[in-house]
Amino acid sequence: QQPVQSPQAVILREGEDAVINCSSSKALYSVHWYRQKHGEAPVFLMILLKGGEQKGHDKISASFNEKKQQSSLYLTASQLSYSGTYFCGTEIRGGSNYKLTFGKGTLLTVNP
Amino acid sequence: DAGVTQSPTHLIKTRGQQVTLRCSPKSGHDTVSWYQQALGQGPQFIFQYYEEEERQRGNFPDRFSGHQFPNYSSELNVNALLLGDSALYLCASSLADQPQHFGDGTRLSIL
C-alpha cells in the first residue's frame, strides 16, 4: 500500500526550516528518502531502518517512529539547492518482499 | 565510477508497437529494479531482477517483461503499447541491502 506524504507542497524562503512526513498503514522494515529535481533522476538521501537511529547529514535529517509507522524528513536552514520533489519509499520485509513503494511526493520550493 | 545508465533517453512510439529499454547498473551492483513514473506521481515498482531471474513483480500486466544478463545489465520490454504507458521509466540498481541508485530514465511517449 502506498505511503501517504504530507504536505503535498511547501514554499520556503532561503534559511527557513521544513518537515515532510511519510505515513504507512503497514509495519515497515525501512524508509528510504529521495529528492528528484525536474527532469533528473531521484537522488538517494538516506535510509531509516527499523530499530535504527535518527540519521542525517549536513542540514537534512530524518527519523522513524516505529509505533506510528511514520518517518519525518527535517530540512533546516534551507538552501536554494534543496528545491525539488521529495519522495519516501517504504519497504516491508517478510517472505520475498524486496520492492520499494513510493509516496506521491512533496514538492519543495525554496525562494531567495 | 559510472552510475546507472539508461538508454535511450527519449523514445516515441505508436499504440500497438513494442519497445525495449536498457539499463546498465552502477559498478559493483547486482540487482536491478524497474519503475514507471507518471507525471506528478512517485515511481511505481514494475519488477526486480537478481541473478538473472525476476525476483519480485509489481501490479503490472504481462505486457511488461524483462531480462537480466550475466553482466547484470537489464532490459525492460513492453508489448502492445497503450497510450497509458506514456511515462518516465526508471532503472535502479543496488547491492544486497544497500540503497537503490537511480538512472536518469527513459521518457517514453505513445502517440
mmCIF file with all atom_site columns, C-alpha atoms in Angstrom:
data_model
loop_
_atom_site.group_PDB
_atom_site.id
_atom_site.type_symbol
_atom_site.label_atom_id
_atom_site.label_alt_id
_atom_site.label_comp_id
_atom_site.label_asym_id
_atom_site.label_entity_id
_atom_site.label_seq_id
_atom_site.pdbx_PDB_ins_code
_atom_site.Cartn_x
_atom_site.Cartn_y
_atom_site.Cartn_z
_atom_site.occupancy
_atom_site.B_iso_or_equiv
_atom_site.pdbx_formal_charge
_atom_site.auth_seq_id
_atom_site.auth_comp_id
_atom_site.auth_asym_id
_atom_site.auth_atom_id
_atom_site.pdbx_PDB_model_num
ATOM 1   C CA . GLN A 1 1   ? 0.000  0.000   0.000   1.00 0.00 ? 1   GLN A CA 1
ATOM 2   C CA . GLN A 1 2   ? 1.235  3.433   -0.982  1.00 0.00 ? 2   GLN A CA 1
ATOM 3   C CA . PRO A 1 3   ? 2.587  5.588   1.884   1.00 0.00 ? 3   PRO A CA 1
ATOM 4   C CA . VAL A 1 4   ? 0.967  8.972   2.422   1.00 0.00 ? 4   VAL A CA 1
ATOM 5   C CA . GLN A 1 5   ? 3.167  12.032  2.282   1.00 0.00 ? 5   GLN A CA 1
ATOM 6   C CA . SER A 1 6   ? 2.348  15.433  3.738   1.00 0.00 ? 6   SER A CA 1
ATOM 7   C CA . PRO A 1 7   ? 2.309  18.204  2.911   1.00 0.00 ? 7   PRO A CA 1
ATOM 8   C CA . GLN A 1 8   ? 1.825  17.870  -0.856  1.00 0.00 ? 8   GLN A CA 1
ATOM 9   C CA . ALA A 1 9   ? 3.729  21.096  -1.429  1.00 0.00 ? 9   ALA A CA 1
ATOM 10  C CA . VAL A 1 10  ? 5.620  23.671  0.602   1.00 0.00 ? 10  VAL A CA 1
ATOM 11  C CA . ILE A 1 11  ? 7.188  27.008  -0.256  1.00 0.00 ? 11  ILE A CA 1
ATOM 12  C CA . LEU A 1 12  ? 10.040 28.366  1.814   1.00 0.00 ? 12  LEU A CA 1
ATOM 13  C CA . ARG A 1 13  ? 12.341 31.320  1.862   1.00 0.00 ? 13  ARG A CA 1
ATOM 14  C CA . GLU A 1 14  ? 16.046 30.536  1.970   1.00 0.00 ? 14  GLU A CA 1
ATOM 15  C CA . GLY A 1 15  ? 17.092 29.791  5.554   1.00 0.00 ? 15  GLY A CA 1
ATOM 16  C CA . GLU A 1 16  ? 13.693 28.548  6.741   1.00 0.00 ? 16  GLU A CA 1
ATOM 17  C CA . ASP A 1 17  ? 13.008 25.042  8.037   1.00 0.00 ? 17  ASP A CA 1
ATOM 18  C CA . ALA A 1 18  ? 10.624 22.362  6.767   1.00 0.00 ? 18  ALA A CA 1
ATOM 19  C CA . VAL A 1 19  ? 9.325  18.966  7.839   1.00 0.00 ? 19  VAL A CA 1
ATOM 20  C CA . ILE A 1 20  ? 7.995  16.345  5.425   1.00 0.00 ? 20  ILE A CA 1
ATOM 21  C CA . ASN A 1 21  ? 6.077  13.372  6.770   1.00 0.00 ? 21  ASN A CA 1
ATOM 22  C CA . CYS A 1 22  ? 5.570  9.871   5.415   1.00 0.00 ? 22  CYS A CA 1
ATOM 23  C CA . SER A 1 23  ? 2.995  7.508   6.935   1.00 0.00 ? 23  SER A CA 1
ATOM 24  C CA . SER A 1 24  ? 2.180  3.897   6.275   1.00 0.00 ? 24  SER A CA 1
ATOM 25  C CA . SER A 1 25  ? -0.674 1.657   7.357   1.00 0.00 ? 25  SER A CA 1
ATOM 26  C CA . LYS A 1 26  ? 1.650  -1.354  7.273   1.00 0.00 ? 26  LYS A CA 1
ATOM 27  C CA . ALA A 1 27  ? 4.515  -2.348  9.559   1.00 0.00 ? 27  ALA A CA 1
ATOM 28  C CA . LEU A 1 28  ? 7.658  -1.104  7.893   1.00 0.00 ? 28  LEU A CA 1
ATOM 29  C CA . TYR A 1 29  ? 11.147 -2.522  7.714   1.00 0.00 ? 29  TYR A CA 1
ATOM 30  C CA . SER A 1 30  ? 12.734 0.603   6.300   1.00 0.00 ? 30  SER A CA 1
ATOM 31  C CA . VAL A 1 31  ? 12.028 4.036   4.861   1.00 0.00 ? 31  VAL A CA 1
ATOM 32  C CA . HIS A 1 32  ? 14.113 5.494   2.039   1.00 0.00 ? 32  HIS A CA 1
ATOM 33  C CA . TRP A 1 33  ? 14.157 9.206   1.216   1.00 0.00 ? 33  TRP A CA 1
ATOM 34  C CA . TYR A 1 34  ? 14.917 10.577  -2.254  1.00 0.00 ? 34  TYR A CA 1
ATOM 35  C CA . ARG A 1 35  ? 14.948 14.024  -3.842  1.00 0.00 ? 35  ARG A CA 1
ATOM 36  C CA . GLN A 1 36  ? 14.138 14.477  -7.522  1.00 0.00 ? 36  GLN A CA 1
ATOM 37  C CA . LYS A 1 37  ? 14.717 17.666  -9.448  1.00 0.00 ? 37  LYS A CA 1
ATOM 38  C CA . HIS A 1 38  ? 12.730 18.318  -12.596 1.00 0.00 ? 38  HIS A CA 1
ATOM 39  C CA . GLY A 1 39  ? 13.944 16.169  -15.470 1.00 0.00 ? 39  GLY A CA 1
ATOM 40  C CA . GLU A 1 40  ? 16.506 14.349  -13.347 1.00 0.00 ? 40  GLU A CA 1
ATOM 41  C CA . ALA A 1 41  ? 16.841 11.002  -11.589 1.00 0.00 ? 41  ALA A CA 1
ATOM 42  C CA . PRO A 1 42  ? 15.765 10.614  -7.967  1.00 0.00 ? 42  PRO A CA 1
ATOM 43  C CA . VAL A 1 43  ? 18.821 11.045  -5.739  1.00 0.00 ? 43  VAL A CA 1
ATOM 44  C CA . PHE A 1 44  ? 19.175 8.962   -2.581  1.00 0.00 ? 44  PHE A CA 1
ATOM 45  C CA . LEU A 1 45  ? 19.258 10.995  0.634   1.00 0.00 ? 45  LEU A CA 1
ATOM 46  C CA . MET A 1 46  ? 19.098 8.491   3.471   1.00 0.00 ? 46  MET A CA 1
ATOM 47  C CA . ILE A 1 47  ? 17.607 5.251   4.747   1.00 0.00 ? 47  ILE A CA 1
ATOM 48  C CA . LEU A 1 48  ? 15.960 4.657   8.099   1.00 0.00 ? 48  LEU A CA 1
ATOM 49  C CA . LEU A 1 49  ? 15.869 1.070   9.298   1.00 0.00 ? 49  LEU A CA 1
ATOM 50  C CA . LYS A 1 50  ? 13.501 -0.480  11.811  1.00 0.00 ? 50  LYS A CA 1
ATOM 51  C CA . GLY A 1 51  ? 15.168 -0.168  15.176  1.00 0.00 ? 51  GLY A CA 1
ATOM 52  C CA . GLY A 1 52  ? 17.684 2.298   13.780  1.00 0.00 ? 52  GLY A CA 1
ATOM 53  C CA . GLU A 1 53  ? 18.607 5.741   14.988  1.00 0.00 ? 53  GLU A CA 1
ATOM 54  C CA . GLN A 1 54  ? 17.797 9.099   13.546  1.00 0.00 ? 54  GLN A CA 1
ATOM 55  C CA . LYS A 1 55  ? 20.067 9.869   10.636  1.00 0.00 ? 55  LYS A CA 1
ATOM 56  C CA . GLY A 1 56  ? 21.292 12.981  8.994   1.00 0.00 ? 56  GLY A CA 1
ATOM 57  C CA . HIS A 1 57  ? 23.945 14.733  7.017   1.00 0.00 ? 57  HIS A CA 1
ATOM 58  C CA . ASP A 1 58  ? 24.592 18.408  6.656   1.00 0.00 ? 58  ASP A CA 1
ATOM 59  C CA . LYS A 1 59  ? 21.292 20.140  7.453   1.00 0.00 ? 59  LYS A CA 1
ATOM 60  C CA . ILE A 1 60  ? 18.984 17.294  6.412   1.00 0.00 ? 60  ILE A CA 1
ATOM 61  C CA . SER A 1 61  ? 17.972 14.634  8.919   1.00 0.00 ? 61  SER A CA 1
ATOM 62  C CA . ALA A 1 62  ? 15.222 12.072  9.338   1.00 0.00 ? 62  ALA A CA 1
ATOM 63  C CA . SER A 1 63  ? 13.542 9.973   11.983  1.00 0.00 ? 63  SER A CA 1
ATOM 64  C CA . PHE A 1 64  ? 11.468 6.804   12.027  1.00 0.00 ? 64  PHE A CA 1
ATOM 65  C CA . ASN A 1 65  ? 8.706  6.262   14.574  1.00 0.00 ? 65  ASN A CA 1
ATOM 66  C CA . GLU A 1 66  ? 8.007  2.511   14.607  1.00 0.00 ? 66  GLU A CA 1
ATOM 67  C CA . LYS A 1 67  ? 4.936  2.841   16.810  1.00 0.00 ? 67  LYS A CA 1
ATOM 68  C CA . LYS A 1 68  ? 3.246  5.180   14.364  1.00 0.00 ? 68  LYS A CA 1
ATOM 69  C CA . GLN A 1 69  ? 4.879  3.706   11.217  1.00 0.00 ? 69  GLN A CA 1
ATOM 70  C CA . GLN A 1 70  ? 5.808  7.229   10.304  1.00 0.00 ? 70  GLN A CA 1
ATOM 71  C CA . SER A 1 71  ? 9.010  8.848   9.101   1.00 0.00 ? 71  SER A CA 1
ATOM 72  C CA . SER A 1 72  ? 9.793  12.542  9.037   1.00 0.00 ? 72  SER A CA 1
ATOM 73  C CA . LEU A 1 73  ? 12.401 14.378  6.978   1.00 0.00 ? 73  LEU A CA 1
ATOM 74  C CA . TYR A 1 74  ? 13.770 17.574  8.522   1.00 0.00 ? 74  TYR A CA 1
ATOM 75  C CA . LEU A 1 75  ? 15.359 20.276  6.400   1.00 0.00 ? 75  LEU A CA 1
ATOM 76  C CA . THR A 1 76  ? 16.924 23.066  8.402   1.00 0.00 ? 76  THR A CA 1
ATOM 77  C CA . ALA A 1 77  ? 18.238 26.413  7.176   1.00 0.00 ? 77  ALA A CA 1
ATOM 78  C CA . SER A 1 78  ? 17.051 25.535  3.665   1.00 0.00 ? 78  SER A CA 1
ATOM 79  C CA . GLN A 1 79  ? 19.171 26.380  0.651   1.00 0.00 ? 79  GLN A CA 1
ATOM 80  C CA . LEU A 1 80  ? 18.070 27.059  -2.922  1.00 0.00 ? 80  LEU A CA 1
ATOM 81  C CA . SER A 1 81  ? 19.547 23.681  -3.878  1.00 0.00 ? 81  SER A CA 1
ATOM 82  C CA . TYR A 1 82  ? 17.012 21.916  -1.643  1.00 0.00 ? 82  TYR A CA 1
ATOM 83  C CA . SER A 1 83  ? 14.238 22.666  -4.144  1.00 0.00 ? 83  SER A CA 1
ATOM 84  C CA . GLY A 1 84  ? 12.745 19.570  -5.722  1.00 0.00 ? 84  GLY A CA 1
ATOM 85  C CA . THR A 1 85  ? 10.241 16.815  -5.093  1.00 0.00 ? 85  THR A CA 1
ATOM 86  C CA . TYR A 1 86  ? 10.895 14.618  -2.077  1.00 0.00 ? 86  TYR A CA 1
ATOM 87  C CA . PHE A 1 87  ? 9.742  11.014  -2.133  1.00 0.00 ? 87  PHE A CA 1
ATOM 88  C CA . CYS A 1 88  ? 9.660  8.461   0.623   1.00 0.00 ? 88  CYS A CA 1
ATOM 89  C CA . GLY A 1 89  ? 9.911  4.814   -0.365  1.00 0.00 ? 89  GLY A CA 1
ATOM 90  C CA . THR A 1 90  ? 8.793  2.196   2.109   1.00 0.00 ? 90  THR A CA 1
ATOM 91  C CA . GLU A 1 91  ? 9.934  -1.387  2.387   1.00 0.00 ? 91  GLU A CA 1
ATOM 92  C CA . ILE A 1 92  ? 8.027  -4.208  4.063   1.00 0.00 ? 92  ILE A CA 1
ATOM 93  C CA . ARG A 1 93  ? 10.115 -7.256  4.809   1.00 0.00 ? 93  ARG A CA 1
ATOM 94  C CA . GLY A 1 94  ? 8.742  -10.685 5.097   1.00 0.00 ? 94  GLY A CA 1
ATOM 95  C CA . GLY A 1 95  ? 8.862  -13.563 2.717   1.00 0.00 ? 95  GLY A CA 1
ATOM 96  C CA . SER A 1 96  ? 10.273 -12.433 -0.582  1.00 0.00 ? 96  SER A CA 1
ATOM 97  C CA . ASN A 1 97  ? 9.254  -8.793  -0.491  1.00 0.00 ? 97  ASN A CA 1
ATOM 98  C CA . TYR A 1 98  ? 12.006 -6.576  -1.836  1.00 0.00 ? 98  TYR A CA 1
ATOM 99  C CA . LYS A 1 99  ? 10.168 -3.731  -3.513  1.00 0.00 ? 99  LYS A CA 1
ATOM 100 C CA . LEU A 1 100 ? 10.037 -0.070  -2.580  1.00 0.00 ? 100 LEU A CA 1
ATOM 101 C CA . THR A 1 101 ? 6.613  1.572   -2.580  1.00 0.00 ? 101 THR A CA 1
ATOM 102 C CA . PHE A 1 102 ? 6.840  5.311   -3.115  1.00 0.00 ? 102 PHE A CA 1
ATOM 103 C CA . GLY A 1 103 ? 4.525  8.062   -1.973  1.00 0.00 ? 103 GLY A CA 1
ATOM 104 C CA . LYS A 1 104 ? 3.195  10.724  -4.339  1.00 0.00 ? 104 LYS A CA 1
ATOM 105 C CA . GLY A 1 105 ? 5.898  13.154  -3.319  1.00 0.00 ? 105 GLY A CA 1
ATOM 106 C CA . THR A 1 106 ? 6.193  16.562  -1.665  1.00 0.00 ? 106 THR A CA 1
ATOM 107 C CA . LEU A 1 107 ? 7.148  19.500  -3.869  1.00 0.00 ? 107 LEU A CA 1
ATOM 108 C CA . LEU A 1 108 ? 9.533  21.796  -2.017  1.00 0.00 ? 108 LEU A CA 1
ATOM 109 C CA . THR A 1 109 ? 10.287 25.234  -3.435  1.00 0.00 ? 109 THR A CA 1
ATOM 110 C CA . VAL A 1 110 ? 12.947 27.390  -1.817  1.00 0.00 ? 110 VAL A CA 1
ATOM 111 C CA . ASN A 1 111 ? 12.904 31.029  -2.878  1.00 0.00 ? 111 ASN A CA 1
ATOM 112 C CA . PRO A 1 112 ? 15.660 33.624  -2.332  1.00 0.00 ? 112 PRO A CA 1
ATOM 113 C CA . ASP B 2 1   ? 32.842 5.318   -11.293 1.00 0.00 ? 1   ASP B CA 1
ATOM 114 C CA . ALA B 2 2   ? 29.893 5.260   -13.689 1.00 0.00 ? 2   ALA B CA 1
ATOM 115 C CA . GLY B 2 3   ? 26.477 5.415   -12.167 1.00 0.00 ? 3   GLY B CA 1
ATOM 116 C CA . VAL B 2 4   ? 23.336 3.792   -13.525 1.00 0.00 ? 4   VAL B CA 1
ATOM 117 C CA . THR B 2 5   ? 22.994 4.420   -17.248 1.00 0.00 ? 5   THR B CA 1
ATOM 118 C CA . GLN B 2 6   ? 19.817 4.033   -19.283 1.00 0.00 ? 6   GLN B CA 1
ATOM 119 C CA . SER B 2 7   ? 19.144 4.138   -22.981 1.00 0.00 ? 7   SER B CA 1
ATOM 120 C CA . PRO B 2 8   ? 17.593 5.605   -24.929 1.00 0.00 ? 8   PRO B CA 1
ATOM 121 C CA . THR B 2 9   ? 16.888 8.938   -23.249 1.00 0.00 ? 9   THR B CA 1
ATOM 122 C CA . HIS B 2 10  ? 13.692 9.575   -25.163 1.00 0.00 ? 10  HIS B CA 1
ATOM 123 C CA . LEU B 2 11  ? 11.505 7.374   -27.308 1.00 0.00 ? 11  LEU B CA 1
ATOM 124 C CA . ILE B 2 12  ? 8.338  7.947   -29.303 1.00 0.00 ? 12  ILE B CA 1
ATOM 125 C CA . LYS B 2 13  ? 6.174  5.003   -30.301 1.00 0.00 ? 13  LYS B CA 1
ATOM 126 C CA . THR B 2 14  ? 2.648  4.430   -31.545 1.00 0.00 ? 14  THR B CA 1
ATOM 127 C CA . ARG B 2 15  ? -0.086 2.331   -29.995 1.00 0.00 ? 15  ARG B CA 1
ATOM 128 C CA . GLY B 2 16  ? 0.366  -1.401  -30.508 1.00 0.00 ? 16  GLY B CA 1
ATOM 129 C CA . GLN B 2 17  ? 4.104  -1.250  -31.026 1.00 0.00 ? 17  GLN B CA 1
ATOM 130 C CA . GLN B 2 18  ? 6.724  -2.890  -28.848 1.00 0.00 ? 18  GLN B CA 1
ATOM 131 C CA . VAL B 2 19  ? 9.625  -1.214  -27.056 1.00 0.00 ? 19  VAL B CA 1
ATOM 132 C CA . THR B 2 20  ? 12.849 -2.288  -25.350 1.00 0.00 ? 20  THR B CA 1
ATOM 133 C CA . LEU B 2 21  ? 14.577 -0.124  -22.764 1.00 0.00 ? 21  LEU B CA 1
ATOM 134 C CA . ARG B 2 22  ? 18.085 -0.814  -21.483 1.00 0.00 ? 22  ARG B CA 1
ATOM 135 C CA . CYS B 2 23  ? 19.863 -0.332  -18.178 1.00 0.00 ? 23  CYS B CA 1
ATOM 136 C CA . SER B 2 24  ? 23.455 -0.754  -17.042 1.00 0.00 ? 24  SER B CA 1
ATOM 137 C CA . PRO B 2 25  ? 23.770 -0.871  -13.269 1.00 0.00 ? 25  PRO B CA 1
ATOM 138 C CA . LYS B 2 26  ? 26.259 1.037   -11.161 1.00 0.00 ? 26  LYS B CA 1
ATOM 139 C CA . SER B 2 27  ? 29.601 -0.732  -10.931 1.00 0.00 ? 27  SER B CA 1
ATOM 140 C CA . GLY B 2 28  ? 29.500 -3.397  -8.217  1.00 0.00 ? 28  GLY B CA 1
ATOM 141 C CA . HIS B 2 29  ? 25.711 -3.657  -8.122  1.00 0.00 ? 29  HIS B CA 1
ATOM 142 C CA . ASP B 2 30  ? 23.996 -6.956  -8.916  1.00 0.00 ? 30  ASP B CA 1
ATOM 143 C CA . THR B 2 31  ? 20.289 -6.145  -8.557  1.00 0.00 ? 31  THR B CA 1
ATOM 144 C CA . VAL B 2 32  ? 18.179 -4.125  -10.971 1.00 0.00 ? 32  VAL B CA 1
ATOM 145 C CA . SER B 2 33  ? 14.698 -2.753  -10.342 1.00 0.00 ? 33  SER B CA 1
ATOM 146 C CA . TRP B 2 34  ? 12.441 -1.057  -12.862 1.00 0.00 ? 34  TRP B CA 1
ATOM 147 C CA . TYR B 2 35  ? 9.922  1.662   -12.059 1.00 0.00 ? 35  TYR B CA 1
ATOM 148 C CA . GLN B 2 36  ? 7.300  3.577   -14.026 1.00 0.00 ? 36  GLN B CA 1
ATOM 149 C CA . GLN B 2 37  ? 6.820  7.236   -13.098 1.00 0.00 ? 37  GLN B CA 1
ATOM 150 C CA . ALA B 2 38  ? 3.794  9.070   -14.450 1.00 0.00 ? 38  ALA B CA 1
ATOM 151 C CA . LEU B 2 39  ? 3.818  12.851  -14.465 1.00 0.00 ? 39  LEU B CA 1
ATOM 152 C CA . GLY B 2 40  ? 3.366  14.240  -10.967 1.00 0.00 ? 40  GLY B CA 1
ATOM 153 C CA . GLN B 2 41  ? 3.486  10.814  -9.325  1.00 0.00 ? 41  GLN B CA 1
ATOM 154 C CA . GLY B 2 42  ? 6.025  8.749   -7.430  1.00 0.00 ? 42  GLY B CA 1
ATOM 155 C CA . PRO B 2 43  ? 7.843  5.860   -9.090  1.00 0.00 ? 43  PRO B CA 1
ATOM 156 C CA . GLN B 2 44  ? 5.781  2.646   -9.284  1.00 0.00 ? 44  GLN B CA 1
ATOM 157 C CA . PHE B 2 45  ? 7.560  -0.670  -8.954  1.00 0.00 ? 45  PHE B CA 1
ATOM 158 C CA . ILE B 2 46  ? 7.400  -2.862  -12.049 1.00 0.00 ? 46  ILE B CA 1
ATOM 159 C CA . PHE B 2 47  ? 9.784  -5.714  -11.166 1.00 0.00 ? 47  PHE B CA 1
ATOM 160 C CA . GLN B 2 48  ? 13.214 -6.548  -9.788  1.00 0.00 ? 48  GLN B CA 1
ATOM 161 C CA . TYR B 2 49  ? 15.906 -8.801  -11.244 1.00 0.00 ? 49  TYR B CA 1
ATOM 162 C CA . TYR B 2 50  ? 18.564 -10.638 -9.311  1.00 0.00 ? 50  TYR B CA 1
ATOM 163 C CA . GLU B 2 51  ? 20.811 -13.464 -10.521 1.00 0.00 ? 51  GLU B CA 1
ATOM 164 C CA . GLU B 2 52  ? 19.135 -13.224 -13.949 1.00 0.00 ? 52  GLU B CA 1
ATOM 165 C CA . GLU B 2 53  ? 15.724 -14.045 -12.504 1.00 0.00 ? 53  GLU B CA 1
ATOM 166 C CA . GLU B 2 54  ? 12.661 -11.939 -11.778 1.00 0.00 ? 54  GLU B CA 1
ATOM 167 C CA . ARG B 2 55  ? 12.655 -11.826 -8.003  1.00 0.00 ? 55  ARG B CA 1
ATOM 168 C CA . GLN B 2 56  ? 9.512  -9.785  -7.465  1.00 0.00 ? 56  GLN B CA 1
ATOM 169 C CA . ARG B 2 57  ? 6.826  -8.157  -9.570  1.00 0.00 ? 57  ARG B CA 1
ATOM 170 C CA . GLY B 2 58  ? 4.506  -5.234  -9.012  1.00 0.00 ? 58  GLY B CA 1
ATOM 171 C CA . ASN B 2 59  ? 0.951  -4.805  -10.317 1.00 0.00 ? 59  ASN B CA 1
ATOM 172 C CA . PHE B 2 60  ? 1.785  -4.593  -13.995 1.00 0.00 ? 60  PHE B CA 1
ATOM 173 C CA . PRO B 2 61  ? 0.318  -6.756  -16.782 1.00 0.00 ? 61  PRO B CA 1
ATOM 174 C CA . ASP B 2 62  ? 2.243  -9.453  -18.619 1.00 0.00 ? 62  ASP B CA 1
ATOM 175 C CA . ARG B 2 63  ? 2.845  -6.992  -21.451 1.00 0.00 ? 63  ARG B CA 1
ATOM 176 C CA . PHE B 2 64  ? 5.711  -5.805  -19.275 1.00 0.00 ? 64  PHE B CA 1
ATOM 177 C CA . SER B 2 65  ? 8.589  -8.248  -19.240 1.00 0.00 ? 65  SER B CA 1
ATOM 178 C CA . GLY B 2 66  ? 12.269 -8.073  -18.515 1.00 0.00 ? 66  GLY B CA 1
ATOM 179 C CA . HIS B 2 67  ? 15.586 -9.755  -18.606 1.00 0.00 ? 67  HIS B CA 1
ATOM 180 C CA . GLN B 2 68  ? 18.871 -9.583  -16.757 1.00 0.00 ? 68  GLN B CA 1
ATOM 181 C CA . PHE B 2 69  ? 22.130 -10.572 -18.390 1.00 0.00 ? 69  PHE B CA 1
ATOM 182 C CA . PRO B 2 70  ? 25.194 -12.216 -16.823 1.00 0.00 ? 70  PRO B CA 1
ATOM 183 C CA . ASN B 2 71  ? 26.919 -8.800  -16.651 1.00 0.00 ? 71  ASN B CA 1
ATOM 184 C CA . TYR B 2 72  ? 23.941 -7.596  -14.515 1.00 0.00 ? 72  TYR B CA 1
ATOM 185 C CA . SER B 2 73  ? 22.603 -5.237  -17.184 1.00 0.00 ? 73  SER B CA 1
ATOM 186 C CA . SER B 2 74  ? 18.893 -5.422  -17.800 1.00 0.00 ? 74  SER B CA 1
ATOM 187 C CA . GLU B 2 75  ? 16.180 -4.813  -20.356 1.00 0.00 ? 75  GLU B CA 1
ATOM 188 C CA . LEU B 2 76  ? 12.551 -3.841  -19.957 1.00 0.00 ? 76  LEU B CA 1
ATOM 189 C CA . ASN B 2 77  ? 10.222 -4.883  -22.767 1.00 0.00 ? 77  ASN B CA 1
ATOM 190 C CA . VAL B 2 78  ? 6.707  -3.593  -23.225 1.00 0.00 ? 78  VAL B CA 1
ATOM 191 C CA . ASN B 2 79  ? 4.411  -5.137  -25.856 1.00 0.00 ? 79  ASN B CA 1
ATOM 192 C CA . ALA B 2 80  ? 1.195  -3.836  -27.380 1.00 0.00 ? 80  ALA B CA 1
ATOM 193 C CA . LEU B 2 81  ? 1.811  -0.306  -26.188 1.00 0.00 ? 81  LEU B CA 1
ATOM 194 C CA . LEU B 2 82  ? -1.117 1.726   -24.876 1.00 0.00 ? 82  LEU B CA 1
ATOM 195 C CA . LEU B 2 83  ? -1.458 5.482   -24.528 1.00 0.00 ? 83  LEU B CA 1
ATOM 196 C CA . GLY B 2 84  ? -1.343 4.973   -20.750 1.00 0.00 ? 84  GLY B CA 1
ATOM 197 C CA . ASP B 2 85  ? 2.142  3.529   -20.997 1.00 0.00 ? 85  ASP B CA 1
ATOM 198 C CA . SER B 2 86  ? 3.490  7.020   -21.628 1.00 0.00 ? 86  SER B CA 1
ATOM 199 C CA . ALA B 2 87  ? 5.755  7.747   -18.669 1.00 0.00 ? 87  ALA B CA 1
ATOM 200 C CA . LEU B 2 88  ? 9.304  8.051   -17.420 1.00 0.00 ? 88  LEU B CA 1
ATOM 201 C CA . TYR B 2 89  ? 10.812 4.598   -16.932 1.00 0.00 ? 89  TYR B CA 1
ATOM 202 C CA . LEU B 2 90  ? 13.450 4.464   -14.249 1.00 0.00 ? 90  LEU B CA 1
ATOM 203 C CA . CYS B 2 91  ? 16.003 1.792   -13.590 1.00 0.00 ? 91  CYS B CA 1
ATOM 204 C CA . ALA B 2 92  ? 17.580 1.467   -10.151 1.00 0.00 ? 92  ALA B CA 1
ATOM 205 C CA . SER B 2 93  ? 20.479 -0.743  -9.144  1.00 0.00 ? 93  SER B CA 1
ATOM 206 C CA . SER B 2 94  ? 21.606 -1.947  -5.748  1.00 0.00 ? 94  SER B CA 1
ATOM 207 C CA . LEU B 2 95  ? 23.780 -4.474  -3.950  1.00 0.00 ? 95  LEU B CA 1
ATOM 208 C CA . ALA B 2 96  ? 22.320 -6.626  -1.180  1.00 0.00 ? 96  ALA B CA 1
ATOM 209 C CA . ASP B 2 97  ? 20.611 -4.380  1.398   1.00 0.00 ? 97  ASP B CA 1
ATOM 210 C CA . GLN B 2 98  ? 22.245 -1.170  0.212   1.00 0.00 ? 98  GLN B CA 1
ATOM 211 C CA . PRO B 2 99  ? 20.113 1.716   -1.121  1.00 0.00 ? 99  PRO B CA 1
ATOM 212 C CA . GLN B 2 100 ? 18.920 1.784   -4.701  1.00 0.00 ? 100 GLN B CA 1
ATOM 213 C CA . HIS B 2 101 ? 20.557 4.248   -7.080  1.00 0.00 ? 101 HIS B CA 1
ATOM 214 C CA . PHE B 2 102 ? 18.503 5.518   -9.990  1.00 0.00 ? 102 PHE B CA 1
ATOM 215 C CA . GLY B 2 103 ? 19.390 6.264   -13.580 1.00 0.00 ? 103 GLY B CA 1
ATOM 216 C CA . ASP B 2 104 ? 18.134 9.348   -15.422 1.00 0.00 ? 104 ASP B CA 1
ATOM 217 C CA . GLY B 2 105 ? 15.344 7.341   -17.000 1.00 0.00 ? 105 GLY B CA 1
ATOM 218 C CA . THR B 2 106 ? 13.840 6.872   -20.434 1.00 0.00 ? 106 THR B CA 1
ATOM 219 C CA . ARG B 2 107 ? 10.982 9.172   -21.386 1.00 0.00 ? 107 ARG B CA 1
ATOM 220 C CA . LEU B 2 108 ? 8.506  7.082   -23.400 1.00 0.00 ? 108 LEU B CA 1
ATOM 221 C CA . SER B 2 109 ? 5.777  8.829   -25.351 1.00 0.00 ? 109 SER B CA 1
ATOM 222 C CA . ILE B 2 110 ? 2.986  6.882   -27.042 1.00 0.00 ? 110 ILE B CA 1
ATOM 223 C CA . LEU B 2 111 ? 1.102  8.540   -29.884 1.00 0.00 ? 111 LEU B CA 1
#
